[in-house]
mmCIF file of the C-alpha atoms, coordinates in Angstrom:
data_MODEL
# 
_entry.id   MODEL 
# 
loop_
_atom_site.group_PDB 
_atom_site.id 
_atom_site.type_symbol 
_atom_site.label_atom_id 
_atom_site.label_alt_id 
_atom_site.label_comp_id 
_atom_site.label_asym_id 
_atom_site.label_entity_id 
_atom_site.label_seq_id 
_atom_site.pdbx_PDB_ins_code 
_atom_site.Cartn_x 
_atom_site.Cartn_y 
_atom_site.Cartn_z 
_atom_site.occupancy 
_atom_site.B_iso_or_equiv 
_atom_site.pdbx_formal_charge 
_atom_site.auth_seq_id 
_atom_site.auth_comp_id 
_atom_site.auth_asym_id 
_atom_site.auth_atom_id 
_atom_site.pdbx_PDB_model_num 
ATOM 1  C CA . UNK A 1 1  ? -119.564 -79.357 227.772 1.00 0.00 ? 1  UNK A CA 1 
ATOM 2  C CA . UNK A 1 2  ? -121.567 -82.530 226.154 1.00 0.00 ? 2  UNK A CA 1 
ATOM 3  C CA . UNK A 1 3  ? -125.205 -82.249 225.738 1.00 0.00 ? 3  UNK A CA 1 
ATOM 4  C CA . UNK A 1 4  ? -125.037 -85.795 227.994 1.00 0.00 ? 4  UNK A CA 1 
ATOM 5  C CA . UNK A 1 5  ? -123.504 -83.482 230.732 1.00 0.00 ? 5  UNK A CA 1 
ATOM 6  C CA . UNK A 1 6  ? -126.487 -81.526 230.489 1.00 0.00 ? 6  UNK A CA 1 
ATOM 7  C CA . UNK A 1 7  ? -130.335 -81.590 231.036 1.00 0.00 ? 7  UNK A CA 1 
ATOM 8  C CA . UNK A 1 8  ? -132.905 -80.781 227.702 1.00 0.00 ? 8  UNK A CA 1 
ATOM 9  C CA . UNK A 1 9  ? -135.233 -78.585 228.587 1.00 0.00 ? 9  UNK A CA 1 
ATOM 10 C CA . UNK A 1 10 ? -137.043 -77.962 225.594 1.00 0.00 ? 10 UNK A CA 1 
ATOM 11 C CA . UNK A 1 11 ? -136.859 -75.845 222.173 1.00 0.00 ? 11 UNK A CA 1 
ATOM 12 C CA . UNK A 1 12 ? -136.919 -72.389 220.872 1.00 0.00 ? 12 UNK A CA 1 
ATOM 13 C CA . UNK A 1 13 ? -140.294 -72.549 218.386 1.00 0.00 ? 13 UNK A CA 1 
ATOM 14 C CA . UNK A 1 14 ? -140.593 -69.336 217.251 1.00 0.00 ? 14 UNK A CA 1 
ATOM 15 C CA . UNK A 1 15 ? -139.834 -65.542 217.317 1.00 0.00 ? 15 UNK A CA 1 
ATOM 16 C CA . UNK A 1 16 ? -141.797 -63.046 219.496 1.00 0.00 ? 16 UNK A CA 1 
ATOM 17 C CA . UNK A 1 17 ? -142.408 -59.553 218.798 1.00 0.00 ? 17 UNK A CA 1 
ATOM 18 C CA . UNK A 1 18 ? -139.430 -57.313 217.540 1.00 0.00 ? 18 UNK A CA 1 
ATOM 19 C CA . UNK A 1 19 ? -136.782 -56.845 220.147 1.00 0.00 ? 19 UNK A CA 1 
ATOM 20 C CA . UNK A 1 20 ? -135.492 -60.275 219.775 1.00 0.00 ? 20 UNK A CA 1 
ATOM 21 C CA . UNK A 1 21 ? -137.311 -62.578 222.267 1.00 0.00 ? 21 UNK A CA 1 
ATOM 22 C CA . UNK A 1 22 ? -138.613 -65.875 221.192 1.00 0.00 ? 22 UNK A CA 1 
ATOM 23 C CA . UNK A 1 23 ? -141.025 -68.458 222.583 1.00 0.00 ? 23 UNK A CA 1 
ATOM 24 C CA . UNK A 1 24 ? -139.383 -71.032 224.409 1.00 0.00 ? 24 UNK A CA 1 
ATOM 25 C CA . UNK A 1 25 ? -141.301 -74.355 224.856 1.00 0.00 ? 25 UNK A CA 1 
ATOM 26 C CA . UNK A 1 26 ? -140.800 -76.020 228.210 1.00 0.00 ? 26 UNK A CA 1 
ATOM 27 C CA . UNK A 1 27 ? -140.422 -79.879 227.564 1.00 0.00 ? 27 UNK A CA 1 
ATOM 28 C CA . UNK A 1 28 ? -140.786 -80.416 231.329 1.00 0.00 ? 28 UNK A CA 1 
ATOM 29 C CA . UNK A 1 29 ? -142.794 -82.236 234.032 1.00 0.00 ? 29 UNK A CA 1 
ATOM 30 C CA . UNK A 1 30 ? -142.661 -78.425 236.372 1.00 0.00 ? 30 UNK A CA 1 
ATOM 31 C CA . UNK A 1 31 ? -142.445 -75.323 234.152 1.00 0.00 ? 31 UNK A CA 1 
ATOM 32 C CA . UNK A 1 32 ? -142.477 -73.181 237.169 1.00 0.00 ? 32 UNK A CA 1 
ATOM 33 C CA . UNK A 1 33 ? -139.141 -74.862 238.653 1.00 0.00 ? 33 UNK A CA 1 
ATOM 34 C CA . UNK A 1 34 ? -136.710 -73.304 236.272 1.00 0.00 ? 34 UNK A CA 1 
ATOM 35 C CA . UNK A 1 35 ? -138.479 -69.422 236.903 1.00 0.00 ? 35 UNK A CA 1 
ATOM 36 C CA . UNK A 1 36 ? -135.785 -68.345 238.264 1.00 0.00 ? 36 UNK A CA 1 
ATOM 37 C CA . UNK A 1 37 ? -132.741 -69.017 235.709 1.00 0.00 ? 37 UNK A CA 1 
ATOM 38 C CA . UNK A 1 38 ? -130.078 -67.410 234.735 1.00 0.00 ? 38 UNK A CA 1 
ATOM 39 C CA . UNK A 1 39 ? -128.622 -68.747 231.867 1.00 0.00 ? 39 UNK A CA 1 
ATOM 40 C CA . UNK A 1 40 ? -128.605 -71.928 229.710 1.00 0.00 ? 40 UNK A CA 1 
ATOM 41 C CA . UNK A 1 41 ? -127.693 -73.513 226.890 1.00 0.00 ? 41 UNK A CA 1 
ATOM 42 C CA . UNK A 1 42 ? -128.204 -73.932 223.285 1.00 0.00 ? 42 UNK A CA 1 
ATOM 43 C CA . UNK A 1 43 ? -127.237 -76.206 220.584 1.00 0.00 ? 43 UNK A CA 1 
ATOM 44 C CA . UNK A 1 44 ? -126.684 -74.712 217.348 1.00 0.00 ? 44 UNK A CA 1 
ATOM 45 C CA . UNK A 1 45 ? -125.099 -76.709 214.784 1.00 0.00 ? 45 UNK A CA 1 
ATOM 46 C CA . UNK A 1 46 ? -124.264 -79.451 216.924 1.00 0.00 ? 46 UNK A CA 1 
ATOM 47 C CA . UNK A 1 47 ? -122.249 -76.970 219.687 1.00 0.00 ? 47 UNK A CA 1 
ATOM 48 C CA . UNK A 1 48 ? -123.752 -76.542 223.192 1.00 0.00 ? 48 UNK A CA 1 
ATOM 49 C CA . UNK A 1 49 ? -123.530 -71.792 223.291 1.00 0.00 ? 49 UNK A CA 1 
ATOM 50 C CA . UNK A 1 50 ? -123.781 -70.580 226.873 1.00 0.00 ? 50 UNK A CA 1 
ATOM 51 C CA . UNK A 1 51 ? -126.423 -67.910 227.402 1.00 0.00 ? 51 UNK A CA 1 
ATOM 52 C CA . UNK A 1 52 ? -127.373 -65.507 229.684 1.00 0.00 ? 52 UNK A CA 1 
ATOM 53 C CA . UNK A 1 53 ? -131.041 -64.841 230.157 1.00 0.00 ? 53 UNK A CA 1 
ATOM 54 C CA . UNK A 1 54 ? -132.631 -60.856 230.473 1.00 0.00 ? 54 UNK A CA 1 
ATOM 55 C CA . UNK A 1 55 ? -135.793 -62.349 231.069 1.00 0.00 ? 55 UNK A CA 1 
ATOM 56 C CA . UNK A 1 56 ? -137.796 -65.310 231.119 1.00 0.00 ? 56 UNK A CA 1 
ATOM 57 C CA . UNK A 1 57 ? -141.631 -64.559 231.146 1.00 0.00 ? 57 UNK A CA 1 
ATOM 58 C CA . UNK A 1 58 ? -143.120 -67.939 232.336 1.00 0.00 ? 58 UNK A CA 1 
ATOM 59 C CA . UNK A 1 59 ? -146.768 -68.705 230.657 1.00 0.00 ? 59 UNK A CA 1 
ATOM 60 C CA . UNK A 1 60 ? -146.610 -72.521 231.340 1.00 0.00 ? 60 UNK A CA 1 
ATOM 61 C CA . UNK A 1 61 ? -144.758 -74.992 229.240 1.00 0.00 ? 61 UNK A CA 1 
ATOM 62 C CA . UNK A 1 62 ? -144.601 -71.886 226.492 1.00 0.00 ? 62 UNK A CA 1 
ATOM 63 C CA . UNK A 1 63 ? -142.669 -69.079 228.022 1.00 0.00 ? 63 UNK A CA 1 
ATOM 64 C CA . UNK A 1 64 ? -141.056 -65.489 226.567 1.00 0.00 ? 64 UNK A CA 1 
ATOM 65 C CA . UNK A 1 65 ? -137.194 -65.974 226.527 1.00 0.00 ? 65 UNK A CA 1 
ATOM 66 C CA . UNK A 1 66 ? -134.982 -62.680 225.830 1.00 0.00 ? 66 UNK A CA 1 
ATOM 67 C CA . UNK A 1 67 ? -131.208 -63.634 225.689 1.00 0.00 ? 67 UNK A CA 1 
ATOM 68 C CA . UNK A 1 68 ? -128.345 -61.440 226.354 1.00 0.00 ? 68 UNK A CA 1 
ATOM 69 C CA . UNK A 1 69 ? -127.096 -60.299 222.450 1.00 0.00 ? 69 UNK A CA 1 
ATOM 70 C CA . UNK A 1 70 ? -129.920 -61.369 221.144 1.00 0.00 ? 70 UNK A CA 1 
ATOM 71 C CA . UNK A 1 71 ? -131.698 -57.730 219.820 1.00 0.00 ? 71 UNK A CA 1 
ATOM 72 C CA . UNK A 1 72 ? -133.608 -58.363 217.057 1.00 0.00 ? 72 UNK A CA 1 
ATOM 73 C CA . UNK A 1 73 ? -136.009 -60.386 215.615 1.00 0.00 ? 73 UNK A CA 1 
ATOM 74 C CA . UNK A 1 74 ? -133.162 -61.469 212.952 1.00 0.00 ? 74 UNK A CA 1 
ATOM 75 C CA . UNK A 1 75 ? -130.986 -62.616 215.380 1.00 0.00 ? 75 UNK A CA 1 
ATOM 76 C CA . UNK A 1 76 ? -133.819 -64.101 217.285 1.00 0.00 ? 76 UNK A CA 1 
ATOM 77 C CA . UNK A 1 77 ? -134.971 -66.251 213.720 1.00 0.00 ? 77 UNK A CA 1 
ATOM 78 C CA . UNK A 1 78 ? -131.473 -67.534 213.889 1.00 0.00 ? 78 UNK A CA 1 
ATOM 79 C CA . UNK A 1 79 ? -131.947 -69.577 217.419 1.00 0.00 ? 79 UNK A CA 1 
ATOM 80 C CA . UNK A 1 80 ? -135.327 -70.554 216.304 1.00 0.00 ? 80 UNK A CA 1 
ATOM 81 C CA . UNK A 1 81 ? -135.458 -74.261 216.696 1.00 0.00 ? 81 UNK A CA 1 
ATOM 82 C CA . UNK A 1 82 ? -132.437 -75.109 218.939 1.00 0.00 ? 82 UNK A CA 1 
ATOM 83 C CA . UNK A 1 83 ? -132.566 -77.314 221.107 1.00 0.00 ? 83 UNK A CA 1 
ATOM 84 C CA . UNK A 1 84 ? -132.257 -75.770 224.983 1.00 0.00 ? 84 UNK A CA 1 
ATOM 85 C CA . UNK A 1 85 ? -130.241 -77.608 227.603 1.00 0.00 ? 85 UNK A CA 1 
ATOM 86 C CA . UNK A 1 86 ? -129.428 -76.836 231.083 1.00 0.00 ? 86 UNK A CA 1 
# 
């Protein structure tokens, strides 16, 4: 998949608490549209990674995102920044 395939929907700006969940900023016009998601995408290094999401904790345009194999807040400092596509 191309990231012109696919819809941005906004970045991973930092980590959030210990277990591995990070702070995912909705660049969107209606934050409350994508509540009910169930995976996505990120771009690391250029590749679109599918993901599967545990939970997504909506608080506006800045939500709590916890990804499946994402555990800890080192794996979770790794994502920080990527871009997020649908």
């Amino acid at each position: 998949m191309q990231k012109s395939e696919c819809f941005s929907l906004g970045k991973i700006t930092k980590t959030h608490a210990l277990k591995g969940e990070v702070i995912l900023f909705l660049d969107v016009d209606v934050p409350e549209q994508y509540e009910g998601l169930e995976a996505l995408f990120l771009d690391i290094k250029g590749q679109l990674v599918p993901y599967i999401i545990e939970e997504l904790q909506m608080k506006g345009r800045k939500s709590i995102l916890k990804l499946e194999d994402i555990h800890s807040i080192d794996d979770a400092e790794k994502i920080v920044n990527c871009e997020v596509y649908l």
